[in-house]
CSV table of C-alpha atoms and ligand atoms in Angstrom, one decimal:
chain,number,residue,atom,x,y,z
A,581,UNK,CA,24.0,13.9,17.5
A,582,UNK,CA,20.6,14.7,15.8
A,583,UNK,CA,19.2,17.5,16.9
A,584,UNK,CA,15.5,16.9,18.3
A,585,UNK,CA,14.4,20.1,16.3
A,586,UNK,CA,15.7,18.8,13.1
A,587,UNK,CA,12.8,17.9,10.6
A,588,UNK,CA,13.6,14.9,9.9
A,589,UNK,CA,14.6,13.6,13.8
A,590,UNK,CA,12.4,10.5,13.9
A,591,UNK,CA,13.4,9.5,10.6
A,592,UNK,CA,17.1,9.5,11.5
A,593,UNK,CA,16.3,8.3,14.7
A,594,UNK,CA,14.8,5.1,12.9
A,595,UNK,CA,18.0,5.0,10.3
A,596,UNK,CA,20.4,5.1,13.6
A,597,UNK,CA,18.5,1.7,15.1
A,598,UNK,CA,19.5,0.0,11.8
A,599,UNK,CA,23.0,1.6,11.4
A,600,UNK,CA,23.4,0.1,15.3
A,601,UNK,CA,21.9,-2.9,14.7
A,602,UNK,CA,24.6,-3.4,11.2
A,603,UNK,CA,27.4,-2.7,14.1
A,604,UNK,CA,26.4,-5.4,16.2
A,605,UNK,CA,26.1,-7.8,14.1
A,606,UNK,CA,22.3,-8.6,13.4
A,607,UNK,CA,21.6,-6.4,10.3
A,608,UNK,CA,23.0,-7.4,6.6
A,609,UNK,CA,24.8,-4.5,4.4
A,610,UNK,CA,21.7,-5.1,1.8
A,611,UNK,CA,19.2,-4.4,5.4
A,612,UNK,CA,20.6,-1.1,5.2
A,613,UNK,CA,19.3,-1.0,1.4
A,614,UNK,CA,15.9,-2.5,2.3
A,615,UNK,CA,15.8,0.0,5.0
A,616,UNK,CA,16.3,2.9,2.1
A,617,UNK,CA,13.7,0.9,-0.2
A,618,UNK,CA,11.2,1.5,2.9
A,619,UNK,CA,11.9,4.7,3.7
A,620,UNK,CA,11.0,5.9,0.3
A,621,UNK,CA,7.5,4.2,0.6
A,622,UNK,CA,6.9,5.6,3.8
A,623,UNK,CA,7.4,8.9,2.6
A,624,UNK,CA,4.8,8.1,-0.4
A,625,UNK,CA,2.3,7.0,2.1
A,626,UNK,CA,3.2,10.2,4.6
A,627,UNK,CA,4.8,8.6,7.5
A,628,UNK,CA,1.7,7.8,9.0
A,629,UNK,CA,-0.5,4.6,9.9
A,630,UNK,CA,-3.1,5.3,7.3
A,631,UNK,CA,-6.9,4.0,8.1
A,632,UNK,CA,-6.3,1.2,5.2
A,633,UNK,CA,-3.5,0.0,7.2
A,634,UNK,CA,-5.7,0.2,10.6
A,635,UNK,CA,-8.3,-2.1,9.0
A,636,UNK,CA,-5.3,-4.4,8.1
A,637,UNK,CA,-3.7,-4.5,11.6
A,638,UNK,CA,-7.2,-5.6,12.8
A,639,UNK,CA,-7.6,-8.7,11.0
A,640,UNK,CA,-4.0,-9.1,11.4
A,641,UNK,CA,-4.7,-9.2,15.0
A,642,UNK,CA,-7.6,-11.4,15.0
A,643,UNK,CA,-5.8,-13.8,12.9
A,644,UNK,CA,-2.9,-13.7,15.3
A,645,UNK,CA,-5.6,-14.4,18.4
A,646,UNK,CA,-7.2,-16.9,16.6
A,647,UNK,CA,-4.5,-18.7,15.5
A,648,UNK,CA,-3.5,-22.5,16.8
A,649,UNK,CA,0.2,-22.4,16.4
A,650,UNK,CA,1.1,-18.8,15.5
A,651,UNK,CA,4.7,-18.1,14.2
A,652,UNK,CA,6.7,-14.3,14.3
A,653,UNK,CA,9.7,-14.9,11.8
A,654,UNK,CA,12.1,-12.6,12.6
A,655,UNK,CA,14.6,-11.3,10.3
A,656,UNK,CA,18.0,-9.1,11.1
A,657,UNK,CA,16.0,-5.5,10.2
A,658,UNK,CA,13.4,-6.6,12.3
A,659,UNK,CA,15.1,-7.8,14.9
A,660,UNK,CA,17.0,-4.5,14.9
A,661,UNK,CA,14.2,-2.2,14.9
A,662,UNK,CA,11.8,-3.6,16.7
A,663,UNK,CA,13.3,-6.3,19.6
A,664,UNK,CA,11.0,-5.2,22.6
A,665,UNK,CA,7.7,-5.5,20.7
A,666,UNK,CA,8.6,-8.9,19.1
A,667,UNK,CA,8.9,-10.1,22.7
A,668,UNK,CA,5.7,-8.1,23.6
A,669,UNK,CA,3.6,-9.6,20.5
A,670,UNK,CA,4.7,-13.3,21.1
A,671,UNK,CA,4.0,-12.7,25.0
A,672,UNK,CA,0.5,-11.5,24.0
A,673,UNK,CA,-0.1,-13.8,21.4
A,674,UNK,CA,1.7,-17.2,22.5
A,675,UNK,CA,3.5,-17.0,19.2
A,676,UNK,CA,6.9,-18.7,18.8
A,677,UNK,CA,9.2,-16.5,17.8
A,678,UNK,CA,11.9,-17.7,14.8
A,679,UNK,CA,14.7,-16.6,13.1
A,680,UNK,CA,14.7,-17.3,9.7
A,681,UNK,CA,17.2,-15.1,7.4
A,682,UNK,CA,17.6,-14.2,3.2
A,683,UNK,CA,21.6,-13.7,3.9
A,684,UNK,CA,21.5,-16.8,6.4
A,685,UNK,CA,24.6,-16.6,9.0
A,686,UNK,CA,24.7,-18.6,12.2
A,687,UNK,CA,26.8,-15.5,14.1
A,688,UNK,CA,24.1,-13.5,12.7
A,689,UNK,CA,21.7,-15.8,13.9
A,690,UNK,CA,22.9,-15.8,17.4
A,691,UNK,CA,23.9,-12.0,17.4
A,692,UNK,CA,19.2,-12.0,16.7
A,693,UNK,CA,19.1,-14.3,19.3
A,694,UNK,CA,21.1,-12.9,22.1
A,695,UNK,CA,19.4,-9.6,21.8
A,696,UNK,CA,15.5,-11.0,21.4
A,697,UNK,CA,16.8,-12.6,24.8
A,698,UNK,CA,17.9,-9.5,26.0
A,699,UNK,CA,15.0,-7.9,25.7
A,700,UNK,CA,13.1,-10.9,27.3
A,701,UNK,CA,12.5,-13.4,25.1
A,702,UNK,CA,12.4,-17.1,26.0
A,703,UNK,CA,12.8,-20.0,23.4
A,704,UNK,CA,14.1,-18.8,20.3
A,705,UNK,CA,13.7,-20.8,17.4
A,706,UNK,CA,15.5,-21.1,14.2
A,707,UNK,CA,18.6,-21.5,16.1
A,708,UNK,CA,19.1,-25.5,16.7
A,709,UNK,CA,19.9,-27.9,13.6
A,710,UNK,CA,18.7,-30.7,14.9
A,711,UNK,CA,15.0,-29.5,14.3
A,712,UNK,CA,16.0,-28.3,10.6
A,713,UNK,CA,13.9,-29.1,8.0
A,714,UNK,CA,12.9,-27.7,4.6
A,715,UNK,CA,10.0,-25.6,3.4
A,716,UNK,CA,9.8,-27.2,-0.4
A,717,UNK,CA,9.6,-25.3,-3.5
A,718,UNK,CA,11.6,-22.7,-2.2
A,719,UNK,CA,15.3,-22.7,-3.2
A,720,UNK,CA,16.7,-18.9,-1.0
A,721,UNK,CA,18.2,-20.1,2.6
A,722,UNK,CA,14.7,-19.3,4.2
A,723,UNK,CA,13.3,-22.6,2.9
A,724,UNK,CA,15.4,-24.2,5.8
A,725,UNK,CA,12.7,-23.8,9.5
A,726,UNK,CA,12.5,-24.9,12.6
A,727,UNK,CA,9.9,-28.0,12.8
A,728,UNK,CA,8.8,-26.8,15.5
A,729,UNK,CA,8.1,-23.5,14.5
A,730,UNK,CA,7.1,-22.2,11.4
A,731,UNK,CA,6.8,-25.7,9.5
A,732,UNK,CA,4.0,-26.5,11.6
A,733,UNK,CA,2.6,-22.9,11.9
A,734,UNK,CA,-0.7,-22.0,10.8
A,735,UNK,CA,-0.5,-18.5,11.2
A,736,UNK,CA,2.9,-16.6,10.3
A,737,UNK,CA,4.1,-13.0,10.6
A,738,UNK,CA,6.7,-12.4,8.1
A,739,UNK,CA,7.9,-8.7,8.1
A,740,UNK,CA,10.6,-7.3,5.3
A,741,UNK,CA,10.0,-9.9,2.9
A,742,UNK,CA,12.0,-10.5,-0.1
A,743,UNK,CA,9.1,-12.1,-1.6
A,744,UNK,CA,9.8,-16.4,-2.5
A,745,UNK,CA,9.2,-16.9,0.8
A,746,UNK,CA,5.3,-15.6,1.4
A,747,UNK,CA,4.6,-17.3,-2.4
A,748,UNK,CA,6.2,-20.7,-0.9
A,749,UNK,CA,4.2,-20.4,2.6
A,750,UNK,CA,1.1,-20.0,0.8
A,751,UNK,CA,1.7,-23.0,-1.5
A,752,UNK,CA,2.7,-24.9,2.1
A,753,UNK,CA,-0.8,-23.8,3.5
A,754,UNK,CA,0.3,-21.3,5.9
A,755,UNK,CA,-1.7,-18.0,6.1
A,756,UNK,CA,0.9,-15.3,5.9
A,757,UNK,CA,0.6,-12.2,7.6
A,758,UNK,CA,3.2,-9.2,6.6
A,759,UNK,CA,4.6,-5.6,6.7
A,760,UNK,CA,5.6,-3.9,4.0
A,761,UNK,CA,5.5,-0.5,3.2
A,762,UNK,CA,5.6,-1.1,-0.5
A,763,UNK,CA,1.7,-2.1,-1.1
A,764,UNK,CA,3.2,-3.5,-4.5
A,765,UNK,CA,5.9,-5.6,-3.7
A,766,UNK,CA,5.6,-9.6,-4.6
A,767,UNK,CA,5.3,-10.4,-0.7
A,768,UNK,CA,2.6,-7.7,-0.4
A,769,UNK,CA,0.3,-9.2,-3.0
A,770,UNK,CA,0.9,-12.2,-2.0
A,771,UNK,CA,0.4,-12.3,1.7
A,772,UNK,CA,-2.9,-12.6,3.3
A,773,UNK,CA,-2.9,-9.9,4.6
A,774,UNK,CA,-0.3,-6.6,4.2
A,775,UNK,CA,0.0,-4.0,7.1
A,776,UNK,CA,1.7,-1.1,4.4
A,777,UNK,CA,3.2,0.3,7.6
A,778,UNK,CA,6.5,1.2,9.2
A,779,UNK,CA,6.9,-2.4,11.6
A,780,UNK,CA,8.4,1.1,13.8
A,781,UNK,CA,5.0,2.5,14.1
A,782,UNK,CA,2.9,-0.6,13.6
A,783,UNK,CA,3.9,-3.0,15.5
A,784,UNK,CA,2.6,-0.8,18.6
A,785,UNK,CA,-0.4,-0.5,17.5
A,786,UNK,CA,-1.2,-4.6,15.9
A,787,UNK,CA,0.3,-5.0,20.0
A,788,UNK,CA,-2.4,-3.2,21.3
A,789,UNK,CA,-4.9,-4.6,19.0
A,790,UNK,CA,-4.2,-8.2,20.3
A,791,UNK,CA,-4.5,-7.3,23.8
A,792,UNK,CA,-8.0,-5.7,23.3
A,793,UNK,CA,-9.4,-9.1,20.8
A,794,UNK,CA,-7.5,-11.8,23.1
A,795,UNK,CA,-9.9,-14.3,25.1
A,796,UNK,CA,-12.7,-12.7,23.2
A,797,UNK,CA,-14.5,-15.0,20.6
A,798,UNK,CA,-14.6,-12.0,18.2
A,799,UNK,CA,-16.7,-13.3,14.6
A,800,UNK,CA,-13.9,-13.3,11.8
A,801,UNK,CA,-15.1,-10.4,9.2
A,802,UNK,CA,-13.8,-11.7,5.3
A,803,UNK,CA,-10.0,-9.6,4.7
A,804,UNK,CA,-10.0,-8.6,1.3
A,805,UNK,CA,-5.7,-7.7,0.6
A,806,UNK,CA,-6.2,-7.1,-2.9
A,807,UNK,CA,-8.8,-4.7,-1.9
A,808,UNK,CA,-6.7,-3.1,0.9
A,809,UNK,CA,-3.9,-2.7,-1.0
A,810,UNK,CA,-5.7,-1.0,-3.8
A,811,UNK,CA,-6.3,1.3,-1.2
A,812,UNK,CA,-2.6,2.0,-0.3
A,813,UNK,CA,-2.1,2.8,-3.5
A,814,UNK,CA,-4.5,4.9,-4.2
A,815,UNK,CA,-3.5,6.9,-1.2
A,816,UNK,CA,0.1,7.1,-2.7
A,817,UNK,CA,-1.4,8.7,-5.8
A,818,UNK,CA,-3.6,11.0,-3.7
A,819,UNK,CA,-0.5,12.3,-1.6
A,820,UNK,CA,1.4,12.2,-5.5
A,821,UNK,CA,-1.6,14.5,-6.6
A,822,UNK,CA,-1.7,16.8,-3.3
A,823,UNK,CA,2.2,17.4,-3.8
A,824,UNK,CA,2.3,17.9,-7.3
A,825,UNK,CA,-0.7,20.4,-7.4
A,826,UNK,CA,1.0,22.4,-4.6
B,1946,PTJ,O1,18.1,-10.3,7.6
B,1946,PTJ,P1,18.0,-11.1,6.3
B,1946,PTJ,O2,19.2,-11.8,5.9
B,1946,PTJ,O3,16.8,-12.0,6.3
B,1946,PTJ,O4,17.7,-10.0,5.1
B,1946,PTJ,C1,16.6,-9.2,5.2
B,1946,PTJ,C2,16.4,-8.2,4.0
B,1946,PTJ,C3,15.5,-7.1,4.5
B,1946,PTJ,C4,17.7,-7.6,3.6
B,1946,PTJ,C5,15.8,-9.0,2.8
B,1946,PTJ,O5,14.6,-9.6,3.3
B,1946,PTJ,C6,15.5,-8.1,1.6
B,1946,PTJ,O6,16.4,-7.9,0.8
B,1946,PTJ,O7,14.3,-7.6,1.6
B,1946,PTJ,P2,13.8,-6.7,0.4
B,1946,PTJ,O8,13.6,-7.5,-0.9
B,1946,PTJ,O9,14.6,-5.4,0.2
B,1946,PTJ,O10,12.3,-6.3,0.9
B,1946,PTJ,C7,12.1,-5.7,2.0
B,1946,PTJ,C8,10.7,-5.0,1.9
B,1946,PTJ,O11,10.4,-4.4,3.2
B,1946,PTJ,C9,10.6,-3.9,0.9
B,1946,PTJ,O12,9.4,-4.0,0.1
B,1946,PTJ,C10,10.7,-2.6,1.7
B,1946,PTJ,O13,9.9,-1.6,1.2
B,1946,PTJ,C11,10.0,-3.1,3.0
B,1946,PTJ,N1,10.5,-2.4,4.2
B,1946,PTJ,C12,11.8,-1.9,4.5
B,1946,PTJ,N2,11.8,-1.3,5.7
B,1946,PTJ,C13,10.6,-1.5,6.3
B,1946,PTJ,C14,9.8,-2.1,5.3
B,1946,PTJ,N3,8.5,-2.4,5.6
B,1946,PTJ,C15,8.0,-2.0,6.8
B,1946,PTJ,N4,8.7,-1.4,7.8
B,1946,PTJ,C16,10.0,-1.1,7.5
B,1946,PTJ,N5,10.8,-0.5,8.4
């Protein structure tokens, strides 16, 4: 239905996986919202991986790598958008892969589940009560994890926060690893690091990044995210300034 001359193509392209993903079940009406909140960032930042965000998807990586007991929470926009290279990154990285939902919904759940499997996932956490237990000082439905999973995590990727959650990691000693496109969203100043990147076009990339640093004892360089970010957002005003000098 969209033509593959239209200017927009990969944009809609991107819009359909979600619209699909609402239809079967995995994606929340107020994903389709996020989704919008994104899309307007990725414009500001030019639909591209920037070289800010580069330099965060390689300590992303190496903290992945590096981890003990890496964690990939996985939300229903995620899920939707990117099932293939969760499956990818948790092959590469021995991460477990969770699901942990805002708009919590056991159909949901399994709907994430059935299609992570799908696309060749193994265990999926998240999914069993019996290894329920709480993240404290967190009071959304994402304070409830799997103990096997991101409760004893040291090392979690959370994209498409809504922001409690990456404040209650940190206060639970987790290092939190996101993607957000909005560089000044609660999650992204919070996390430990922020890849300010589509997860569509990043994901690839922090994919490939693991594969070239695993099995190599690679020194860890100091991340600055308040730094990086800075930089996102200077690159926003730069793009602001471009346009409105035009
Ligand atoms: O599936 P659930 O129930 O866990 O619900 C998930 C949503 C996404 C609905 C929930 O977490 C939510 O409401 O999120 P927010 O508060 O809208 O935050 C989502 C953040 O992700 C915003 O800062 C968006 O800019 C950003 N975002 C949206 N789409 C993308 C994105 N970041 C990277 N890649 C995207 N494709």
């Amino acid at each position: 239905m969209i033509p593959k001359s239209h200017p927009r193509a990969i944009s809609l392209h991107i819009r359909e996986k979600l619209v699909c993903g609402f239809r079967d079940g995995l994606v929340v009406e107020e994903g389709l919202l996020a989704h919008g909140r994104g899309e307007m960032f990725d414009y500001l930042i030019g639909e591209k991986t920037t070289k800010t965000s580069h330099e965060a998807i390689r300590a992303a990586a190496q903290a992945l790598v590096q981890a003990k007991s890496p964690v990939i929470s996985v939300n229903g926009n995620f899920a939707a958008l990117c099932p293939k290279e969760i499956v990818e990154l948790s092959r590469i990285t021995g991460a477990k892969i969770e699901i942990n939902l805002f708009y919590a919904s056991e159909k949901r759940k399994k709907a994430i589940a059935s299609t992570l499997k799908k696309n060749g996932a193994g265990e999926v956490l998240g999914i069993e009560s019996k290894f329920a237990t709480r993240i404290p000082k967190l009071d959304s439905a994402r304070r409830i994890v799997d103990r096997r999973g991101i409760f004893s995590a040291d090392v979690v990727l959370v994209p498409l926060e809504d922001g409690d959650r990456t404040i209650a990691l940190k206060k639970f000693g987790k290092d939190v690893i996101t993607f957000d496109l909005n560089p000044m969203s609660r999650t992204a100043q919070a996390a430990d690091i922020t890849i300010v990147d589509n997860v569509i076009r990043g994901m690839p990339i922090l994919i490939d990044a693991c594969k070239k640093m695993s099995g190599k004892n690679i020194p860890k360089k100091k991340f600055d995210n308040k730094k990086n970010l800075e930089k996102s957002i200077q690159a926003i005003k730069q793009n602001l300034g471009r346009m409105s000098n035009a």
